[in-house]
mmCIF file with all atom_site columns, C-alpha atoms in Angstrom:
data_model
loop_
_atom_site.group_PDB
_atom_site.id
_atom_site.type_symbol
_atom_site.label_atom_id
_atom_site.label_alt_id
_atom_site.label_comp_id
_atom_site.label_asym_id
_atom_site.label_entity_id
_atom_site.label_seq_id
_atom_site.pdbx_PDB_ins_code
_atom_site.Cartn_x
_atom_site.Cartn_y
_atom_site.Cartn_z
_atom_site.occupancy
_atom_site.B_iso_or_equiv
_atom_site.pdbx_formal_charge
_atom_site.auth_seq_id
_atom_site.auth_comp_id
_atom_site.auth_asym_id
_atom_site.auth_atom_id
_atom_site.pdbx_PDB_model_num
ATOM 1   C CA . ALA A 1 1   ? 9.397  -48.004 47.656  1.00 74.00 ? 1   ALA A CA 1
ATOM 2   C CA . ASP A 1 2   ? 7.965  -44.494 48.992  1.00 92.00 ? 2   ASP A CA 1
ATOM 3   C CA . VAL A 1 3   ? 8.605  -42.751 45.658  1.00 95.00 ? 3   VAL A CA 1
ATOM 4   C CA . VAL A 1 4   ? 8.753  -43.754 42.018  1.00 95.00 ? 4   VAL A CA 1
ATOM 5   C CA . VAL A 1 5   ? 9.906  -41.364 40.044  1.00 96.00 ? 5   VAL A CA 1
ATOM 6   C CA . VAL A 1 6   ? 9.322  -42.243 36.057  1.00 95.00 ? 6   VAL A CA 1
ATOM 7   C CA . ASP A 1 7   ? 11.358 -40.938 32.956  1.00 93.00 ? 7   ASP A CA 1
ATOM 8   C CA . ALA A 1 8   ? 8.079  -41.529 30.876  1.00 95.00 ? 8   ALA A CA 1
ATOM 9   C CA . ASP A 1 9   ? 9.475  -40.233 27.750  1.00 92.00 ? 9   ASP A CA 1
ATOM 10  C CA . THR A 1 10  ? 10.161 -43.531 26.581  1.00 91.00 ? 10  THR A CA 1
ATOM 11  C CA . LEU A 1 11  ? 6.805  -44.979 27.633  1.00 94.00 ? 11  LEU A CA 1
ATOM 12  C CA . ILE A 1 12  ? 5.084  -42.335 25.685  1.00 96.00 ? 12  ILE A CA 1
ATOM 13  C CA . TYR A 1 13  ? 7.150  -42.762 22.877  1.00 94.00 ? 13  TYR A CA 1
ATOM 14  C CA . GLN A 1 14  ? 6.760  -46.629 22.604  1.00 94.00 ? 14  GLN A CA 1
ATOM 15  C CA . ALA A 1 15  ? 3.026  -46.096 22.978  1.00 96.00 ? 15  ALA A CA 1
ATOM 16  C CA . ALA A 1 16  ? 2.795  -44.186 19.940  1.00 96.00 ? 16  ALA A CA 1
ATOM 17  C CA . ALA A 1 17  ? 5.700  -45.857 17.731  1.00 95.00 ? 17  ALA A CA 1
ATOM 18  C CA . VAL A 1 18  ? 3.725  -49.438 18.672  1.00 95.00 ? 18  VAL A CA 1
ATOM 19  C CA . ASN A 1 19  ? 0.347  -48.229 17.506  1.00 95.00 ? 19  ASN A CA 1
ATOM 20  C CA . GLU A 1 20  ? 1.368  -47.017 13.859  1.00 96.00 ? 20  GLU A CA 1
ATOM 21  C CA . GLU A 1 21  ? 2.069  -49.211 10.844  1.00 95.00 ? 21  GLU A CA 1
ATOM 22  C CA . ARG A 1 22  ? 5.506  -48.115 8.700   1.00 95.00 ? 22  ARG A CA 1
ATOM 23  C CA . THR A 1 23  ? 5.740  -49.561 5.494   1.00 96.00 ? 23  THR A CA 1
ATOM 24  C CA . ILE A 1 24  ? 7.551  -48.112 2.509   1.00 96.00 ? 24  ILE A CA 1
ATOM 25  C CA . SER A 1 25  ? 6.112  -47.005 -1.098  1.00 97.00 ? 25  SER A CA 1
ATOM 26  C CA . VAL A 1 26  ? 8.810  -47.414 -3.947  1.00 96.00 ? 26  VAL A CA 1
ATOM 27  C CA . THR A 1 27  ? 8.284  -45.554 -7.152  1.00 96.00 ? 27  THR A CA 1
ATOM 28  C CA . HIS A 1 28  ? 10.082 -46.352 -10.217 1.00 95.00 ? 28  HIS A CA 1
ATOM 29  C CA . GLU A 1 29  ? 10.428 -43.284 -11.565 1.00 95.00 ? 29  GLU A CA 1
ATOM 30  C CA . PRO A 1 30  ? 10.822 -43.832 -15.278 1.00 95.00 ? 30  PRO A CA 1
ATOM 31  C CA . THR A 1 31  ? 7.849  -45.927 -15.753 1.00 95.00 ? 31  THR A CA 1
ATOM 32  C CA . GLY A 1 32  ? 5.725  -44.134 -12.694 1.00 95.00 ? 32  GLY A CA 1
ATOM 33  C CA . ILE A 1 33  ? 4.897  -47.677 -11.320 1.00 95.00 ? 33  ILE A CA 1
ATOM 34  C CA . VAL A 1 34  ? 4.600  -47.773 -7.367  1.00 96.00 ? 34  VAL A CA 1
ATOM 35  C CA . LYS A 1 35  ? 4.852  -50.631 -5.155  1.00 96.00 ? 35  LYS A CA 1
ATOM 36  C CA . SER A 1 36  ? 4.447  -50.759 -1.306  1.00 96.00 ? 36  SER A CA 1
ATOM 37  C CA . PHE A 1 37  ? 7.046  -52.918 0.807   1.00 97.00 ? 37  PHE A CA 1
ATOM 38  C CA . ASN A 1 38  ? 6.889  -53.592 4.704   1.00 96.00 ? 38  ASN A CA 1
ATOM 39  C CA . THR A 1 39  ? 10.372 -52.732 5.080   1.00 95.00 ? 39  THR A CA 1
ATOM 40  C CA . ARG A 1 40  ? 13.607 -51.700 2.864   1.00 95.00 ? 40  ARG A CA 1
ATOM 41  C CA . THR A 1 41  ? 14.667 -55.401 3.152   1.00 96.00 ? 41  THR A CA 1
ATOM 42  C CA . GLU A 1 42  ? 11.793 -56.672 1.565   1.00 97.00 ? 42  GLU A CA 1
ATOM 43  C CA . PHE A 1 43  ? 12.256 -54.597 -1.034  1.00 97.00 ? 43  PHE A CA 1
ATOM 44  C CA . LYS A 1 44  ? 15.944 -55.345 -1.631  1.00 96.00 ? 44  LYS A CA 1
ATOM 45  C CA . LYS A 1 45  ? 15.010 -59.229 -1.483  1.00 96.00 ? 45  LYS A CA 1
ATOM 46  C CA . ALA A 1 46  ? 12.602 -58.558 -3.864  1.00 95.00 ? 46  ALA A CA 1
ATOM 47  C CA . MET A 1 47  ? 15.053 -56.807 -6.489  1.00 95.00 ? 47  MET A CA 1
ATOM 48  C CA . LYS A 1 48  ? 17.699 -59.312 -5.978  1.00 95.00 ? 48  LYS A CA 1
ATOM 49  C CA . GLU A 1 49  ? 15.312 -62.238 -6.586  1.00 96.00 ? 49  GLU A CA 1
ATOM 50  C CA . LYS A 1 50  ? 14.386 -60.474 -10.212 1.00 94.00 ? 50  LYS A CA 1
ATOM 51  C CA . GLN A 1 51  ? 18.153 -59.640 -10.617 1.00 96.00 ? 51  GLN A CA 1
ATOM 52  C CA . LYS A 1 52  ? 17.548 -55.985 -10.519 1.00 93.00 ? 52  LYS A CA 1
ATOM 53  C CA . GLU A 1 53  ? 20.046 -53.258 -9.212  1.00 93.00 ? 53  GLU A CA 1
ATOM 54  C CA . ILE A 1 54  ? 18.693 -50.503 -6.967  1.00 94.00 ? 54  ILE A CA 1
ATOM 55  C CA . THR A 1 55  ? 19.607 -47.746 -9.072  1.00 94.00 ? 55  THR A CA 1
ATOM 56  C CA . ALA A 1 56  ? 18.470 -44.134 -8.270  1.00 94.00 ? 56  ALA A CA 1
ATOM 57  C CA . ASP A 1 57  ? 15.640 -44.271 -10.436 1.00 95.00 ? 57  ASP A CA 1
ATOM 58  C CA . TYR A 1 58  ? 13.768 -45.466 -7.329  1.00 96.00 ? 58  TYR A CA 1
ATOM 59  C CA . LEU A 1 59  ? 12.042 -43.566 -5.164  1.00 96.00 ? 59  LEU A CA 1
ATOM 60  C CA . ILE A 1 60  ? 11.832 -44.761 -1.563  1.00 96.00 ? 60  ILE A CA 1
ATOM 61  C CA . CYS A 1 61  ? 9.299  -43.202 0.744   1.00 95.00 ? 61  CYS A CA 1
ATOM 62  C CA . ASP A 1 62  ? 8.134  -44.004 4.111   1.00 95.00 ? 62  ASP A CA 1
ATOM 63  C CA . VAL A 1 63  ? 4.599  -44.351 4.985   1.00 96.00 ? 63  VAL A CA 1
ATOM 64  C CA . GLN A 1 64  ? 3.163  -44.036 8.509   1.00 95.00 ? 64  GLN A CA 1
ATOM 65  C CA . THR A 1 65  ? -0.387 -45.214 9.118   1.00 95.00 ? 65  THR A CA 1
ATOM 66  C CA . PRO A 1 66  ? -0.970 -44.733 12.567  1.00 95.00 ? 66  PRO A CA 1
ATOM 67  C CA . LYS A 1 67  ? -4.176 -46.564 14.396  1.00 94.00 ? 67  LYS A CA 1
ATOM 68  C CA . ASP A 1 68  ? -6.698 -44.749 16.248  1.00 95.00 ? 68  ASP A CA 1
ATOM 69  C CA . LEU A 1 69  ? -5.341 -42.302 18.573  1.00 96.00 ? 69  LEU A CA 1
ATOM 70  C CA . SER A 1 70  ? -7.545 -44.291 21.310  1.00 96.00 ? 70  SER A CA 1
ATOM 71  C CA . CYS A 1 71  ? -4.930 -47.242 20.856  1.00 96.00 ? 71  CYS A CA 1
ATOM 72  C CA . THR A 1 72  ? -2.045 -45.108 21.881  1.00 96.00 ? 72  THR A CA 1
ATOM 73  C CA . LEU A 1 73  ? -3.670 -43.410 25.014  1.00 97.00 ? 73  LEU A CA 1
ATOM 74  C CA . HIS A 1 74  ? -5.006 -46.887 25.755  1.00 97.00 ? 74  HIS A CA 1
ATOM 75  C CA . SER A 1 75  ? -1.311 -48.113 25.655  1.00 96.00 ? 75  SER A CA 1
ATOM 76  C CA . ILE A 1 76  ? -0.006 -45.540 27.926  1.00 97.00 ? 76  ILE A CA 1
ATOM 77  C CA . ASP A 1 77  ? -2.757 -46.071 30.662  1.00 97.00 ? 77  ASP A CA 1
ATOM 78  C CA . LEU A 1 78  ? -1.670 -49.801 30.439  1.00 96.00 ? 78  LEU A CA 1
ATOM 79  C CA . SER A 1 79  ? 1.997  -49.062 30.735  1.00 95.00 ? 79  SER A CA 1
ATOM 80  C CA . ILE A 1 80  ? 1.338  -46.573 33.649  1.00 96.00 ? 80  ILE A CA 1
ATOM 81  C CA . ASN A 1 81  ? -1.106 -49.099 35.348  1.00 95.00 ? 81  ASN A CA 1
ATOM 82  C CA . LYS A 1 82  ? 1.751  -51.751 35.346  1.00 93.00 ? 82  LYS A CA 1
ATOM 83  C CA . LEU A 1 83  ? 3.978  -49.444 36.515  1.00 92.00 ? 83  LEU A CA 1
ATOM 84  C CA . GLU A 1 84  ? 1.581  -48.079 39.325  1.00 94.00 ? 84  GLU A CA 1
ATOM 85  C CA . SER A 1 85  ? 0.478  -51.941 40.212  1.00 94.00 ? 85  SER A CA 1
ATOM 86  C CA . LYS A 1 86  ? 4.525  -53.010 40.724  1.00 92.00 ? 86  LYS A CA 1
ATOM 87  C CA . PHE A 1 87  ? 4.869  -50.198 43.254  1.00 93.00 ? 87  PHE A CA 1
ATOM 88  C CA . PRO A 1 88  ? 1.240  -50.091 44.852  1.00 92.00 ? 88  PRO A CA 1
ATOM 89  C CA . PHE A 1 89  ? 1.970  -47.581 48.080  1.00 93.00 ? 89  PHE A CA 1
ATOM 90  C CA . ALA A 1 90  ? 4.686  -45.311 46.160  1.00 95.00 ? 90  ALA A CA 1
ATOM 91  C CA . ASP A 1 91  ? 3.713  -41.839 45.336  1.00 95.00 ? 91  ASP A CA 1
ATOM 92  C CA . PHE A 1 92  ? 4.524  -41.365 41.540  1.00 97.00 ? 92  PHE A CA 1
ATOM 93  C CA . ILE A 1 93  ? 6.439  -38.520 40.083  1.00 96.00 ? 93  ILE A CA 1
ATOM 94  C CA . TYR A 1 94  ? 6.375  -38.364 36.206  1.00 97.00 ? 94  TYR A CA 1
ATOM 95  C CA . CYS A 1 95  ? 8.953  -36.696 33.906  1.00 95.00 ? 95  CYS A CA 1
ATOM 96  C CA . ALA A 1 96  ? 7.970  -36.030 30.416  1.00 93.00 ? 96  ALA A CA 1
ATOM 97  C CA . GLY A 1 97  ? 9.152  -33.438 27.710  1.00 83.00 ? 97  GLY A CA 1
ATOM 98  C CA . ASP A 1 98  ? 11.858 -30.748 28.072  1.00 74.00 ? 98  ASP A CA 1
ATOM 99  C CA . GLU A 1 99  ? 12.304 -27.179 26.782  1.00 72.00 ? 99  GLU A CA 1
ATOM 100 C CA . ASN A 1 100 ? 15.051 -24.817 26.665  1.00 64.00 ? 100 ASN A CA 1
ATOM 101 C CA . ASN A 1 101 ? 17.647 -28.111 26.876  1.00 58.00 ? 101 ASN A CA 1
ATOM 102 C CA . PHE A 1 102 ? 21.202 -26.458 27.109  1.00 57.00 ? 102 PHE A CA 1
ATOM 103 C CA . ARG A 1 103 ? 22.773 -29.169 25.095  1.00 60.00 ? 103 ARG A CA 1
ATOM 104 C CA . LEU A 1 104 ? 21.130 -27.899 21.996  1.00 58.00 ? 104 LEU A CA 1
ATOM 105 C CA . ASP A 1 105 ? 23.512 -24.672 22.360  1.00 60.00 ? 105 ASP A CA 1
ATOM 106 C CA . LEU A 1 106 ? 26.620 -26.121 23.131  1.00 62.00 ? 106 LEU A CA 1
ATOM 107 C CA . PRO A 1 107 ? 29.553 -25.157 20.769  1.00 68.00 ? 107 PRO A CA 1
ATOM 108 C CA . LEU A 1 108 ? 29.926 -28.890 19.179  1.00 67.00 ? 108 LEU A CA 1
ATOM 109 C CA . PRO A 1 109 ? 31.260 -29.775 15.772  1.00 70.00 ? 109 PRO A CA 1
ATOM 110 C CA . LYS A 1 110 ? 27.645 -31.360 15.415  1.00 70.00 ? 110 LYS A CA 1
ATOM 111 C CA . ARG A 1 111 ? 24.488 -29.995 17.324  1.00 61.00 ? 111 ARG A CA 1
ATOM 112 C CA . TYR A 1 112 ? 23.339 -32.509 20.038  1.00 56.00 ? 112 TYR A CA 1
ATOM 113 C CA . LYS A 1 113 ? 21.227 -35.422 18.560  1.00 63.00 ? 113 LYS A CA 1
ATOM 114 C CA . SER A 1 114 ? 21.251 -33.804 15.064  1.00 60.00 ? 114 SER A CA 1
ATOM 115 C CA . GLY A 1 115 ? 21.669 -37.198 13.738  1.00 61.00 ? 115 GLY A CA 1
ATOM 116 C CA . ARG A 1 116 ? 17.633 -37.857 14.921  1.00 62.00 ? 116 ARG A CA 1
ATOM 117 C CA . ASP A 1 117 ? 16.294 -34.866 12.854  1.00 62.00 ? 117 ASP A CA 1
ATOM 118 C CA . THR A 1 118 ? 15.856 -37.310 9.767   1.00 64.00 ? 118 THR A CA 1
ATOM 119 C CA . MET A 1 119 ? 14.396 -39.875 11.739  1.00 77.00 ? 119 MET A CA 1
ATOM 120 C CA . LEU A 1 120 ? 10.717 -40.796 11.964  1.00 86.00 ? 120 LEU A CA 1
ATOM 121 C CA . ARG A 1 121 ? 8.850  -39.495 14.638  1.00 91.00 ? 121 ARG A CA 1
ATOM 122 C CA . PRO A 1 122 ? 5.568  -41.410 15.364  1.00 94.00 ? 122 PRO A CA 1
ATOM 123 C CA . LYS A 1 123 ? 2.356  -39.686 14.164  1.00 95.00 ? 123 LYS A CA 1
ATOM 124 C CA . LEU A 1 124 ? 0.707  -39.660 17.217  1.00 96.00 ? 124 LEU A CA 1
ATOM 125 C CA . LEU A 1 125 ? 3.267  -38.877 19.457  1.00 95.00 ? 125 LEU A CA 1
ATOM 126 C CA . LYS A 1 126 ? 2.364  -35.167 20.111  1.00 95.00 ? 126 LYS A CA 1
ATOM 127 C CA . ALA A 1 127 ? -1.155 -36.062 20.728  1.00 96.00 ? 127 ALA A CA 1
ATOM 128 C CA . ALA A 1 128 ? 0.407  -38.844 23.468  1.00 97.00 ? 128 ALA A CA 1
ATOM 129 C CA . HIS A 1 129 ? 2.322  -36.200 25.047  1.00 95.00 ? 129 HIS A CA 1
ATOM 130 C CA . THR A 1 130 ? -0.775 -34.057 25.079  1.00 96.00 ? 130 THR A CA 1
ATOM 131 C CA . TYR A 1 131 ? -2.905 -36.448 26.913  1.00 97.00 ? 131 TYR A CA 1
ATOM 132 C CA . CYS A 1 132 ? -0.331 -37.710 29.178  1.00 96.00 ? 132 CYS A CA 1
ATOM 133 C CA . ASP A 1 133 ? 0.297  -34.022 30.392  1.00 96.00 ? 133 ASP A CA 1
ATOM 134 C CA . LYS A 1 134 ? -3.507 -33.511 31.006  1.00 97.00 ? 134 LYS A CA 1
ATOM 135 C CA . LYS A 1 135 ? -4.047 -37.263 32.716  1.00 97.00 ? 135 LYS A CA 1
ATOM 136 C CA . TYR A 1 136 ? -0.723 -37.582 34.571  1.00 96.00 ? 136 TYR A CA 1
ATOM 137 C CA . LYS A 1 137 ? 0.623  -34.069 34.904  1.00 96.00 ? 137 LYS A CA 1
ATOM 138 C CA . PRO A 1 138 ? 4.467  -35.134 34.430  1.00 95.00 ? 138 PRO A CA 1
ATOM 139 C CA . LYS A 1 139 ? 7.210  -32.476 35.297  1.00 94.00 ? 139 LYS A CA 1
ATOM 140 C CA . LYS A 1 140 ? 8.514  -31.104 32.266  1.00 92.00 ? 140 LYS A CA 1
ATOM 141 C CA . ALA A 1 141 ? 12.236 -30.644 32.219  1.00 87.00 ? 141 ALA A CA 1
ATOM 142 C CA . ASN A 1 142 ? 13.311 -26.853 31.670  1.00 84.00 ? 142 ASN A CA 1
ATOM 143 C CA . GLY A 1 143 ? 17.065 -26.095 30.708  1.00 78.00 ? 143 GLY A CA 1
ATOM 144 C CA . HIS A 1 144 ? 18.100 -30.111 30.149  1.00 80.00 ? 144 HIS A CA 1
ATOM 145 C CA . GLU A 1 145 ? 16.190 -33.564 29.366  1.00 84.00 ? 145 GLU A CA 1
ATOM 146 C CA . ALA A 1 146 ? 13.458 -35.397 31.295  1.00 87.00 ? 146 ALA A CA 1
ATOM 147 C CA . ASP A 1 147 ? 15.870 -38.153 32.150  1.00 87.00 ? 147 ASP A CA 1
ATOM 148 C CA . ASP A 1 148 ? 18.204 -35.300 33.670  1.00 88.00 ? 148 ASP A CA 1
ATOM 149 C CA . LEU A 1 149 ? 15.103 -34.267 35.858  1.00 91.00 ? 149 LEU A CA 1
ATOM 150 C CA . SER A 1 150 ? 13.943 -37.552 36.692  1.00 92.00 ? 150 SER A CA 1
ATOM 151 C CA . ALA A 1 151 ? 17.481 -38.336 38.169  1.00 91.00 ? 151 ALA A CA 1
ATOM 152 C CA . ILE A 1 152 ? 17.519 -34.864 40.015  1.00 91.00 ? 152 ILE A CA 1
ATOM 153 C CA . LEU A 1 153 ? 14.349 -35.266 41.457  1.00 93.00 ? 153 LEU A CA 1
ATOM 154 C CA . ALA A 1 154 ? 15.036 -39.051 42.537  1.00 93.00 ? 154 ALA A CA 1
ATOM 155 C CA . TYR A 1 155 ? 18.125 -38.241 44.442  1.00 92.00 ? 155 TYR A CA 1
ATOM 156 C CA . GLU A 1 156 ? 16.065 -35.215 46.078  1.00 92.00 ? 156 GLU A CA 1
ATOM 157 C CA . HIS A 1 157 ? 13.717 -37.647 47.433  1.00 91.00 ? 157 HIS A CA 1
ATOM 158 C CA . ASN A 1 158 ? 16.190 -39.999 48.111  1.00 87.00 ? 158 ASN A CA 1
ATOM 159 C CA . LYS A 1 159 ? 17.251 -37.870 51.243  1.00 87.00 ? 159 LYS A CA 1
ATOM 160 C CA . ASN A 1 160 ? 14.243 -38.854 53.007  1.00 85.00 ? 160 ASN A CA 1
ATOM 161 C CA . SER A 1 161 ? 12.364 -41.596 51.236  1.00 87.00 ? 161 SER A CA 1
ATOM 162 C CA . LYS A 1 162 ? 13.141 -45.133 49.654  1.00 92.00 ? 162 LYS A CA 1
ATOM 163 C CA . VAL A 1 163 ? 13.212 -44.091 45.922  1.00 93.00 ? 163 VAL A CA 1
ATOM 164 C CA . VAL A 1 164 ? 13.208 -46.243 42.699  1.00 93.00 ? 164 VAL A CA 1
ATOM 165 C CA . LEU A 1 165 ? 14.268 -44.572 39.297  1.00 94.00 ? 165 LEU A CA 1
ATOM 166 C CA . CYS A 1 166 ? 12.340 -46.079 36.455  1.00 93.00 ? 166 CYS A CA 1
ATOM 167 C CA . SER A 1 167 ? 13.723 -45.469 33.249  1.00 91.00 ? 167 SER A CA 1
ATOM 168 C CA . SER A 1 168 ? 15.008 -47.613 30.240  1.00 87.00 ? 168 SER A CA 1
ATOM 169 C CA . ASP A 1 169 ? 17.681 -44.935 29.289  1.00 82.00 ? 169 ASP A CA 1
ATOM 170 C CA . LYS A 1 170 ? 21.052 -46.676 29.842  1.00 80.00 ? 170 LYS A CA 1
ATOM 171 C CA . ASP A 1 171 ? 22.659 -43.426 30.975  1.00 79.00 ? 171 ASP A CA 1
ATOM 172 C CA . SER A 1 172 ? 20.475 -44.137 34.306  1.00 80.00 ? 172 SER A CA 1
ATOM 173 C CA . LYS A 1 173 ? 22.795 -47.030 35.199  1.00 81.00 ? 173 LYS A CA 1
ATOM 174 C CA . GLN A 1 174 ? 25.377 -44.097 35.862  1.00 79.00 ? 174 GLN A CA 1
ATOM 175 C CA . PHE A 1 175 ? 23.465 -42.312 39.082  1.00 82.00 ? 175 PHE A CA 1
ATOM 176 C CA . VAL A 1 176 ? 24.947 -43.948 42.181  1.00 83.00 ? 176 VAL A CA 1
ATOM 177 C CA . GLY A 1 177 ? 22.980 -44.721 45.236  1.00 85.00 ? 177 GLY A CA 1
ATOM 178 C CA . LEU A 1 178 ? 19.626 -45.024 43.387  1.00 88.00 ? 178 LEU A CA 1
ATOM 179 C CA . THR A 1 179 ? 17.753 -48.051 43.124  1.00 91.00 ? 179 THR A CA 1
ATOM 180 C CA . LEU A 1 180 ? 16.851 -48.398 39.074  1.00 92.00 ? 180 LEU A CA 1
ATOM 181 C CA . TRP A 1 181 ? 14.282 -50.355 37.178  1.00 92.00 ? 181 TRP A CA 1
ATOM 182 C CA . ASN A 1 182 ? 13.966 -50.540 33.560  1.00 91.00 ? 182 ASN A CA 1
ATOM 183 C CA . TYR A 1 183 ? 10.341 -50.686 32.858  1.00 88.00 ? 183 TYR A CA 1
ATOM 184 C CA . THR A 1 184 ? 11.073 -51.982 29.527  1.00 88.00 ? 184 THR A CA 1
ATOM 185 C CA . LYS A 1 185 ? 12.052 -54.875 30.988  1.00 88.00 ? 185 LYS A CA 1
ATOM 186 C CA . PRO A 1 186 ? 9.958  -55.963 33.442  1.00 84.00 ? 186 PRO A CA 1
ATOM 187 C CA . GLU A 1 187 ? 11.044 -59.357 34.450  1.00 86.00 ? 187 GLU A CA 1
ATOM 188 C CA . GLU A 1 188 ? 14.117 -57.953 35.581  1.00 86.00 ? 188 GLU A CA 1
ATOM 189 C CA . PRO A 1 189 ? 14.074 -56.658 39.354  1.00 83.00 ? 189 PRO A CA 1
ATOM 190 C CA . PRO A 1 190 ? 15.025 -53.080 40.576  1.00 83.00 ? 190 PRO A CA 1
ATOM 191 C CA . VAL A 1 191 ? 19.039 -53.193 40.773  1.00 86.00 ? 191 VAL A CA 1
#
């Protein structure tokens, strides 16, 4: 490959997510007793073993405990080093982050990706993006998403160069004429 275009949003997200511990805290409101569990499944199993019903009296709170920021930043560097060692003679273009995404303003029954509003995001995600912005200078999508921008740039460079689009986004499989490599499955070859 002469040029490798990387949709780095997933890479940054995974680095932040893998470097935090997620547990739950369950409060039995009538008694004030608080217990911690690794997962909701573990809590349900414990209640089943005690033959207790989970009622509205149990308040479940997600707890996120990030590791030191240096762990997340090290994970980003390791992932990027692996990418760059896979294609040692290529020029890399990283894409991460977006602003003014047109999809957010579409007149849909539900706002685009509104189901993600309640999802927990890694606590160190913003710091991870800031680090990546400073060190790797990714291109930021304006008007669309980073995966859109990575495809656009891959097609632009594909006219004069051999290009590999590195993305784990399932939508990338629709891009005809591009070599695609899912960097989250390094054992699989580019296709």
